[in-house]
Structure formats: C-alpha cells, structure tokens
Short mmCIF file of N, CA and C in Angstrom, two decimals:
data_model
loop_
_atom_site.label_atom_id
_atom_site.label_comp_id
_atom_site.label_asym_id
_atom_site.label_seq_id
_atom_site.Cartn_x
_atom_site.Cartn_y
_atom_site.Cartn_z
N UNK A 1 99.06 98.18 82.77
CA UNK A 1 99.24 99.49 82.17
C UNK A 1 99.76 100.44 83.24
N UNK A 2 101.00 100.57 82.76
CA UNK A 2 101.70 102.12 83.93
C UNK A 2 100.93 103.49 83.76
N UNK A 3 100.27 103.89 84.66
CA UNK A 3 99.72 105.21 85.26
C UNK A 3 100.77 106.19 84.94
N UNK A 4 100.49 107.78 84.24
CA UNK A 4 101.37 108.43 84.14
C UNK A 4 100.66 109.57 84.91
N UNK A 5 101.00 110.31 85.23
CA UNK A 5 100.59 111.86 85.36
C UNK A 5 101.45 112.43 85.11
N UNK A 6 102.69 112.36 85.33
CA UNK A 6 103.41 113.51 84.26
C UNK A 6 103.54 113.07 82.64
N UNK A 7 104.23 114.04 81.81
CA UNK A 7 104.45 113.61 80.75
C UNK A 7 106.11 112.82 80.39
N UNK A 8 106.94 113.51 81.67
CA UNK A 8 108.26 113.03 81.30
C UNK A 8 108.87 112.57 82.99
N UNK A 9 109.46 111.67 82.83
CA UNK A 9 109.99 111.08 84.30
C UNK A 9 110.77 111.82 85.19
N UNK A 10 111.71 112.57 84.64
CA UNK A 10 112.11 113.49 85.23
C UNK A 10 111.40 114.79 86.20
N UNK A 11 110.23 115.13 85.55
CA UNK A 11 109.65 116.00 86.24
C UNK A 11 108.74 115.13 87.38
N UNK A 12 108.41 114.47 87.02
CA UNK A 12 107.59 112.66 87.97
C UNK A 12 108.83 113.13 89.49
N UNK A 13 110.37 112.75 89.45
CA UNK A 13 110.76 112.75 89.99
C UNK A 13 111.25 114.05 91.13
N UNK A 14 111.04 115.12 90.17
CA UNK A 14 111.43 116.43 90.34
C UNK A 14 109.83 116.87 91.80
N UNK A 15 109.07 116.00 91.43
CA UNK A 15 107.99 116.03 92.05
C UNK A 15 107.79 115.65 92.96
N UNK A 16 108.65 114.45 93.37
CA UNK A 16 108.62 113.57 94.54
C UNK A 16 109.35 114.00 95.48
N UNK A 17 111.02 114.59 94.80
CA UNK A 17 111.63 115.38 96.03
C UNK A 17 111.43 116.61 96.23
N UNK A 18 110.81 117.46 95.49
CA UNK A 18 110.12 118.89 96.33
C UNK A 18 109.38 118.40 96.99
N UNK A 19 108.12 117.20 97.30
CA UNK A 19 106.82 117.09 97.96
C UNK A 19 107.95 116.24 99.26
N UNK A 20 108.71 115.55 99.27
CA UNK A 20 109.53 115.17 100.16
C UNK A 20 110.25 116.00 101.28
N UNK A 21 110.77 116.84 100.71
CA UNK A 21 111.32 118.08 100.94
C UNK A 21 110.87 118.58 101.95
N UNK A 22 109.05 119.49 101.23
CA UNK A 22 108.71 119.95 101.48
C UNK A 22 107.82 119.62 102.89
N UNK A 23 107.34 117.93 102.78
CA UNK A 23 106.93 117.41 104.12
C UNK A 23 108.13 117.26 105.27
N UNK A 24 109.25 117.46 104.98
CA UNK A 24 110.10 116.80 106.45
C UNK A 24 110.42 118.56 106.48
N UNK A 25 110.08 119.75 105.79
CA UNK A 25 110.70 120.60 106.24
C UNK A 25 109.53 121.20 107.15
N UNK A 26 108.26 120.67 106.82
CA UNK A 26 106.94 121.21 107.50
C UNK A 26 106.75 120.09 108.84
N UNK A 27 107.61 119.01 108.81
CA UNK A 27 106.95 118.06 109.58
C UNK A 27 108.55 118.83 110.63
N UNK A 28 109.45 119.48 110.55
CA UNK A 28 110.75 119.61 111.39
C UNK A 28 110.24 121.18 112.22
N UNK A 29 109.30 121.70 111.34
CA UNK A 29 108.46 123.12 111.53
C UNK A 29 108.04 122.62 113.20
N UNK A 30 107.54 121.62 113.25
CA UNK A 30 107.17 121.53 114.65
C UNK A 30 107.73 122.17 115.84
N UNK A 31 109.24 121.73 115.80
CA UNK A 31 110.02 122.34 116.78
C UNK A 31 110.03 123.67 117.20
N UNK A 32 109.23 124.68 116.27
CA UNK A 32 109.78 125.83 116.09
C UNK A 32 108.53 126.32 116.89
N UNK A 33 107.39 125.49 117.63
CA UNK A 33 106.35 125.67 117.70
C UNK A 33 106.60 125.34 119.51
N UNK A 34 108.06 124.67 119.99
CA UNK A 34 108.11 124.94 121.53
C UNK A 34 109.01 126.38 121.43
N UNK A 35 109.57 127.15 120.69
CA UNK A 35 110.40 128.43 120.78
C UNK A 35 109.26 129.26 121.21
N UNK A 36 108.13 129.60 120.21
CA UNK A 36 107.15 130.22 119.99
C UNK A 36 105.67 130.13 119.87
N UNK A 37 105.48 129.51 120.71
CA UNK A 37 103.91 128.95 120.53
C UNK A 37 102.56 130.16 120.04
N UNK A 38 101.83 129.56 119.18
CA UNK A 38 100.56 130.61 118.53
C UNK A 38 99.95 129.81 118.06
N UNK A 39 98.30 129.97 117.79
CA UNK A 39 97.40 129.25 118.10
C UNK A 39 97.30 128.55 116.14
N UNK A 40 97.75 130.12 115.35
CA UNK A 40 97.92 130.45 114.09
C UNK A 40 99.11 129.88 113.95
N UNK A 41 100.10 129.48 114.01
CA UNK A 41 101.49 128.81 113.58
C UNK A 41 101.16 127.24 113.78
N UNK A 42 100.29 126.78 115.20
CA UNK A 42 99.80 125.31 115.32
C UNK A 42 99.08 124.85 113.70
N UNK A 43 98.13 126.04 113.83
CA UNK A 43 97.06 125.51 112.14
C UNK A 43 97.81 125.16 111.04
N UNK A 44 98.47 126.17 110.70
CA UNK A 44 99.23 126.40 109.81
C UNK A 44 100.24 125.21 109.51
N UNK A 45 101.17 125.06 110.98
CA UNK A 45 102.20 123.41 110.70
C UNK A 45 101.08 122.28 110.08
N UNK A 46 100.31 122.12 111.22
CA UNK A 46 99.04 121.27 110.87
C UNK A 46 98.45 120.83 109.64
N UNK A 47 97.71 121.88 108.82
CA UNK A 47 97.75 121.86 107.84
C UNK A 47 98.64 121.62 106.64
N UNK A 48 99.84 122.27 106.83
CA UNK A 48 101.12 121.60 105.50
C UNK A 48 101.75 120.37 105.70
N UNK A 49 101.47 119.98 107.45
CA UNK A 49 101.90 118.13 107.41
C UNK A 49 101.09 117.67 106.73
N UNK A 50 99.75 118.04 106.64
CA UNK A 50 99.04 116.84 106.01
C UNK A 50 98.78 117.02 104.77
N UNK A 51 98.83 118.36 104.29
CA UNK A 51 98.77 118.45 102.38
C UNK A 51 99.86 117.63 102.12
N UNK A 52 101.21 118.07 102.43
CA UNK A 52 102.13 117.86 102.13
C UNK A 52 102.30 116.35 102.17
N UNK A 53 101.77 115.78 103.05
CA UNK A 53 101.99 114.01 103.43
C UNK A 53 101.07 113.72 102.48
N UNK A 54 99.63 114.68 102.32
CA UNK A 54 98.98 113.44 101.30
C UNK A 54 99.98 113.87 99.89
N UNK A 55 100.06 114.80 99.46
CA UNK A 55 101.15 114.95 98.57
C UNK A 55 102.48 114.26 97.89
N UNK A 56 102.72 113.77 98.86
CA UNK A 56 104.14 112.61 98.72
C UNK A 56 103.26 111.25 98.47
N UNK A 57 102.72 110.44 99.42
CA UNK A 57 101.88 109.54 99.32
C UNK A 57 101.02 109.57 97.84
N UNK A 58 100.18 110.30 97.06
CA UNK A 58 99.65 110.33 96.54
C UNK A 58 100.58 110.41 95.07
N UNK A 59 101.30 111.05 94.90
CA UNK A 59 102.53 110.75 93.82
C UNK A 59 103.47 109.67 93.79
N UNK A 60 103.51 108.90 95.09
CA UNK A 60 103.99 107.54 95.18
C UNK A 60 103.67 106.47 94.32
N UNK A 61 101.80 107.10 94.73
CA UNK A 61 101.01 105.45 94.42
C UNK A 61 100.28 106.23 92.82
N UNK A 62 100.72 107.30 92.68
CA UNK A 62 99.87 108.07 91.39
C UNK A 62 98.44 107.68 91.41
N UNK A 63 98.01 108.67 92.14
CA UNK A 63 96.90 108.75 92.49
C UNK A 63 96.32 110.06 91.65
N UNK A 64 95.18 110.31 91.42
CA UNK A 64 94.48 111.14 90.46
C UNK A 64 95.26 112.75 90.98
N UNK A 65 94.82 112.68 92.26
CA UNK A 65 94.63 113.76 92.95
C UNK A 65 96.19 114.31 93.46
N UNK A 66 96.82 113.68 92.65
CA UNK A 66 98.69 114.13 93.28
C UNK A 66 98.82 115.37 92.79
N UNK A 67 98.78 115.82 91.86
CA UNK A 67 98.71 116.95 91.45
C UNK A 67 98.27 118.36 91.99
N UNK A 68 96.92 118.13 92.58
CA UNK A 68 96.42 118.71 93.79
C UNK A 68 96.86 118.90 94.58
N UNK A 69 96.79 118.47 95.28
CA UNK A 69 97.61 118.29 96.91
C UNK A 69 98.95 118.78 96.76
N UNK A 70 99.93 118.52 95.32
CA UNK A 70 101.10 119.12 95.73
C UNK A 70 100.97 120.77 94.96
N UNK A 71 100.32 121.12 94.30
CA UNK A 71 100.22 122.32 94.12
C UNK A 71 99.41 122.64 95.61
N UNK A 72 98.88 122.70 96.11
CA UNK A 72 98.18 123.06 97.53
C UNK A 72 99.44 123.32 98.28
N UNK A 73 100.40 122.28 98.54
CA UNK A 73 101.58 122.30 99.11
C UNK A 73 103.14 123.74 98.79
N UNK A 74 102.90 123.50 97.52
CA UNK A 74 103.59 124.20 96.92
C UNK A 74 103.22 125.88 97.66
N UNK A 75 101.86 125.90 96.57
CA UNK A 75 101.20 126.98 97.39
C UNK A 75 101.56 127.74 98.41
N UNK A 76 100.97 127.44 100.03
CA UNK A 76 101.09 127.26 100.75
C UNK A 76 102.73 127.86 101.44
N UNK A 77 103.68 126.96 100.79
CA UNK A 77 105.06 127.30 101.07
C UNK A 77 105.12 127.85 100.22
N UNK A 78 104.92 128.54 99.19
CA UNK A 78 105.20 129.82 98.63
C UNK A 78 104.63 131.10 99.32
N UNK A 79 103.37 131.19 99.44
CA UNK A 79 102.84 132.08 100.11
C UNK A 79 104.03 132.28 101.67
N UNK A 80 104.23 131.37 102.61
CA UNK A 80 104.69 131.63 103.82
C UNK A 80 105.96 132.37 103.58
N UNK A 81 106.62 131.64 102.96
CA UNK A 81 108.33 132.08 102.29
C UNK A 81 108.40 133.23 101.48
N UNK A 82 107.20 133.38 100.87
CA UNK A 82 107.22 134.95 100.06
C UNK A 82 106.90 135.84 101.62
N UNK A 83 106.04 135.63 102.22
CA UNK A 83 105.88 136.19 103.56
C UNK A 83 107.19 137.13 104.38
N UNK A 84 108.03 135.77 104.36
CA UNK A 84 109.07 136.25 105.32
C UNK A 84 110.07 136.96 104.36
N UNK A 85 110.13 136.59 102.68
CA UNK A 85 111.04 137.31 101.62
C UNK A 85 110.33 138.88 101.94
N UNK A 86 109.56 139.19 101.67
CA UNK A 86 108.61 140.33 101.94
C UNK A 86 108.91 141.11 103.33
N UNK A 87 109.00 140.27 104.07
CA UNK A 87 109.86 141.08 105.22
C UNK A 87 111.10 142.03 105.04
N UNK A 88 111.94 140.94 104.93
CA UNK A 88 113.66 141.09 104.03
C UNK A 88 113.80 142.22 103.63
N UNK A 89 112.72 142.28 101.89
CA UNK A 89 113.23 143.57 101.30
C UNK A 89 112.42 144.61 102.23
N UNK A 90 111.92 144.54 102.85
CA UNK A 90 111.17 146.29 103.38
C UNK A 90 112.41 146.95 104.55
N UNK A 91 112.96 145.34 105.19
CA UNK A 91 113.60 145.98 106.34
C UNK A 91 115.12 145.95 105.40
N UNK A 92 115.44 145.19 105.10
CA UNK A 92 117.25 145.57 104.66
C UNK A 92 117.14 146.02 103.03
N UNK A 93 116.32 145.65 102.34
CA UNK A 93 116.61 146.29 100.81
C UNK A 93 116.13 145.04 99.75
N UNK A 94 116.34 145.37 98.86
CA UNK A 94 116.58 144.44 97.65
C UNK A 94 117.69 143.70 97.75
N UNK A 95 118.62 144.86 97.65
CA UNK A 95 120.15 143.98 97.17
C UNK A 95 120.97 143.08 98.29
N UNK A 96 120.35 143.32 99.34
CA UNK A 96 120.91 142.31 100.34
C UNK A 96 119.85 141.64 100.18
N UNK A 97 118.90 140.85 99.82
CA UNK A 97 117.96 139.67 100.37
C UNK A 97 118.71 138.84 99.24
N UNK A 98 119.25 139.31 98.48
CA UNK A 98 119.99 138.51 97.32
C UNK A 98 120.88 137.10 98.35
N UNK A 99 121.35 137.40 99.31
CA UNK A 99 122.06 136.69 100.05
C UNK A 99 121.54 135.82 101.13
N UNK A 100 120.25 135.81 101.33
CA UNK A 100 119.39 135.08 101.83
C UNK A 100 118.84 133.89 101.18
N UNK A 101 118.91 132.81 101.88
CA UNK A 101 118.33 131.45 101.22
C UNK A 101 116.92 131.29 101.41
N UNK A 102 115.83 132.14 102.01
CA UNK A 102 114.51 132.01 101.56
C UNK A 102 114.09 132.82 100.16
N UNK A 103 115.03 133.55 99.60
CA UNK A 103 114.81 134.18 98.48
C UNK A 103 114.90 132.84 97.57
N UNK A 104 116.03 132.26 97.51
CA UNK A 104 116.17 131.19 96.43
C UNK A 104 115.60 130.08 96.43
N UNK A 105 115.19 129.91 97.97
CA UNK A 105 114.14 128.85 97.66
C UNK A 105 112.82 129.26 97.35
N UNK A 106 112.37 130.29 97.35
CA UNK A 106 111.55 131.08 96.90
C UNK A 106 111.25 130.70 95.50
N UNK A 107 112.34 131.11 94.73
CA UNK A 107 112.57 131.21 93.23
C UNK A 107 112.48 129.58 93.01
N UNK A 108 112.95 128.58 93.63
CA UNK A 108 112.95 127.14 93.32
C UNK A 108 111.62 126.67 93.42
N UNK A 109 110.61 126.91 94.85
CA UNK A 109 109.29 126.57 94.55
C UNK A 109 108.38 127.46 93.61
N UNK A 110 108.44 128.62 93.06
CA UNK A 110 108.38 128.71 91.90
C UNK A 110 108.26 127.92 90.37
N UNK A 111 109.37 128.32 90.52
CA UNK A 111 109.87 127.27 89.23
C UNK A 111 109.48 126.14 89.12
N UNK A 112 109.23 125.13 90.59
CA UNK A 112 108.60 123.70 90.46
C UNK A 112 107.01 123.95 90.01
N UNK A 113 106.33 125.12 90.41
CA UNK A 113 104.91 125.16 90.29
C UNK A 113 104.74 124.85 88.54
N UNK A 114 105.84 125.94 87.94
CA UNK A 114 105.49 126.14 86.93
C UNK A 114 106.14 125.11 85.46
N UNK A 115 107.23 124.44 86.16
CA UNK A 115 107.65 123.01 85.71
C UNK A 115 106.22 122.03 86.08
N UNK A 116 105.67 121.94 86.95
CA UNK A 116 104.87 120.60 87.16
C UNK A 116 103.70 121.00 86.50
N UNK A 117 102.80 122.24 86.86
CA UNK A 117 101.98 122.40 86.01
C UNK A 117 101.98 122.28 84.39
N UNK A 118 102.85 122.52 84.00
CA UNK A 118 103.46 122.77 82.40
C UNK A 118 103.29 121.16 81.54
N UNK A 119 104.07 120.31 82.82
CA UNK A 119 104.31 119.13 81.70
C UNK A 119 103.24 117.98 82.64
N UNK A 120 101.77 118.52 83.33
CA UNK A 120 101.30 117.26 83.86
C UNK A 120 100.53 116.72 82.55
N UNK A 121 99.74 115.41 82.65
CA UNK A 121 99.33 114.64 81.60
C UNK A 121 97.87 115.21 81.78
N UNK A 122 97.04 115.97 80.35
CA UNK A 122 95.56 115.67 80.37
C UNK A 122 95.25 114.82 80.17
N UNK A 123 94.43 114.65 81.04
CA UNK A 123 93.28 113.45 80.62
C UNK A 123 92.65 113.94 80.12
N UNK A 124 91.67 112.49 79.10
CA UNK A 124 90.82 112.75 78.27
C UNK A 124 89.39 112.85 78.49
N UNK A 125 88.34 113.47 78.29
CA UNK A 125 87.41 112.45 78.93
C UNK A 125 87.15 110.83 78.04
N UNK A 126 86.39 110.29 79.28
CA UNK A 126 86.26 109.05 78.89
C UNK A 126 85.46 109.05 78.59
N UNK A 127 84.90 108.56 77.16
CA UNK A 127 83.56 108.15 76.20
C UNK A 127 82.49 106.80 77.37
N UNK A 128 81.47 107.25 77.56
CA UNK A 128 81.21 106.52 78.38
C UNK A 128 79.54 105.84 76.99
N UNK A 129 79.09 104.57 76.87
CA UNK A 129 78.55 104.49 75.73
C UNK A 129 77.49 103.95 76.26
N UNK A 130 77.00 103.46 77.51
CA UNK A 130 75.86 103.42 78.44
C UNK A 130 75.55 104.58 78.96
N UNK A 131 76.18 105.92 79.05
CA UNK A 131 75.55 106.79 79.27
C UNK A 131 74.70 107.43 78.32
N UNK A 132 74.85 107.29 76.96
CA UNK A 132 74.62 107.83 75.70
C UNK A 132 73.72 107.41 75.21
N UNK A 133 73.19 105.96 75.83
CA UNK A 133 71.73 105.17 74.78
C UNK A 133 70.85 105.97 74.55
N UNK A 134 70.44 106.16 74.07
CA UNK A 134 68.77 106.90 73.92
C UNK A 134 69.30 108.51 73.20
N UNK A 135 70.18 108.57 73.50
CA UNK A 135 70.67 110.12 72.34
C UNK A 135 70.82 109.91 71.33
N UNK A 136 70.70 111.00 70.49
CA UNK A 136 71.02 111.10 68.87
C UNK A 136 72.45 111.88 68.97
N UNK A 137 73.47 110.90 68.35
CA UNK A 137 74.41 111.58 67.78
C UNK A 137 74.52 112.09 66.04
N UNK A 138 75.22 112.76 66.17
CA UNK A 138 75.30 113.78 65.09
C UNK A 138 77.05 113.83 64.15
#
C-alpha cells in the first residue's frame, strides 16, 4: 500500500523541490558566516540545516512528520526573508522592492505554505477495538 500525504502528486512534488531548495540554500548560508560571523546567524544556519534536512528526508521516505518539519522550514525562511523584505520597503519604498528577488521569493514561499497546507491528506483516526472492550457503545 503506497503512503500518501498529499492529496495530489503534483503538490507531493512541489514539496520536495521547495524543501530541496530550501536545504542547499540554508546549507550554502554557511559561507556567509566567514564574511560575518555572529553567535545568532551560527544558530539560526544551524537550525534551518537541520529542519530543512529532516524536511527533505522525511518527504522522501513519507514519513508522518514531513509535513512538520517542512512547514517549520518554510516558516522560518519566511520569517528571515520577510525580515530583510521589511528592510527594503522602510529604506527605498514600496515601489522599488518590486524589483528585488527576496520580495518574490517571498511571495513563492508563501504560496507553497498555503498550497501544501490546503491539499495535505487527513488522517483518520484509527478505530482501535482492544482499546474499547469493556465500554458501552451507543
């Protein structure tokens, strides 16, 4: 029996290369850490290699918890990237951040949050019928 967590393959896939993405762009973050070293930028890489890795890994093997981990991920690089978008408009404006590519990737991890959340699979609970002996059902 094939394991689903999404409902449609496409978004399955749509899932694998944002969490892909998103680990080699956090795992390339390193470098940026001999320009500028801080004790807070170490945590921070730290932390999104490894959401992000269990993230990919865990949607590989569809694991319960993929879902998790890549919204954590998502997260995460939304918050930082809205960070530095937030910069943008205070110092040059609105209408110039239009021309900036952390705005649009901005808008893209977005949109994945709210694509993946939208179409993941509920589970049901599982009727368990050894837990139940001795109750009265109704």
């Amino acid at each position: 029996m094939k394991r689903r967590i999404f409902k449609y393959k496409a978004v399955y896939y749509l899932a694998i290369t944002v969490s892909l993405i998103l680990f080699l762009i956090s795992a390339f973050s390193i470098f940026s850490l001999f320009n500028d070293f801080s004790f807070f930028k170490l945590l921070i890489t730290g932390f999104s290699i490894v959401v992000n890795s269990f993230a990919f890994v865990n949607l590989v093997e569809k694991y319960d918890k993929a879902i998790l981990f890549l919204n954590l991920g998502l997260v995460v690089s939304t918050v930082f990237i809205g960070y530095y978008v937030l910069l943008i408009i205070l110092n040059k404006g609105f209408y110039e951040m239009m021309s900036y590519s952390y705005f649009k990737f901005l808008i893209i991890l977005i949109v994945t949050i709210i694509v993946v959340n939208k179409y993941k699979v509920q589970k049901k609970p599982d009727y368990n019928e050894i837990e139940n002996i001795g109750e009265q059902e109704e």
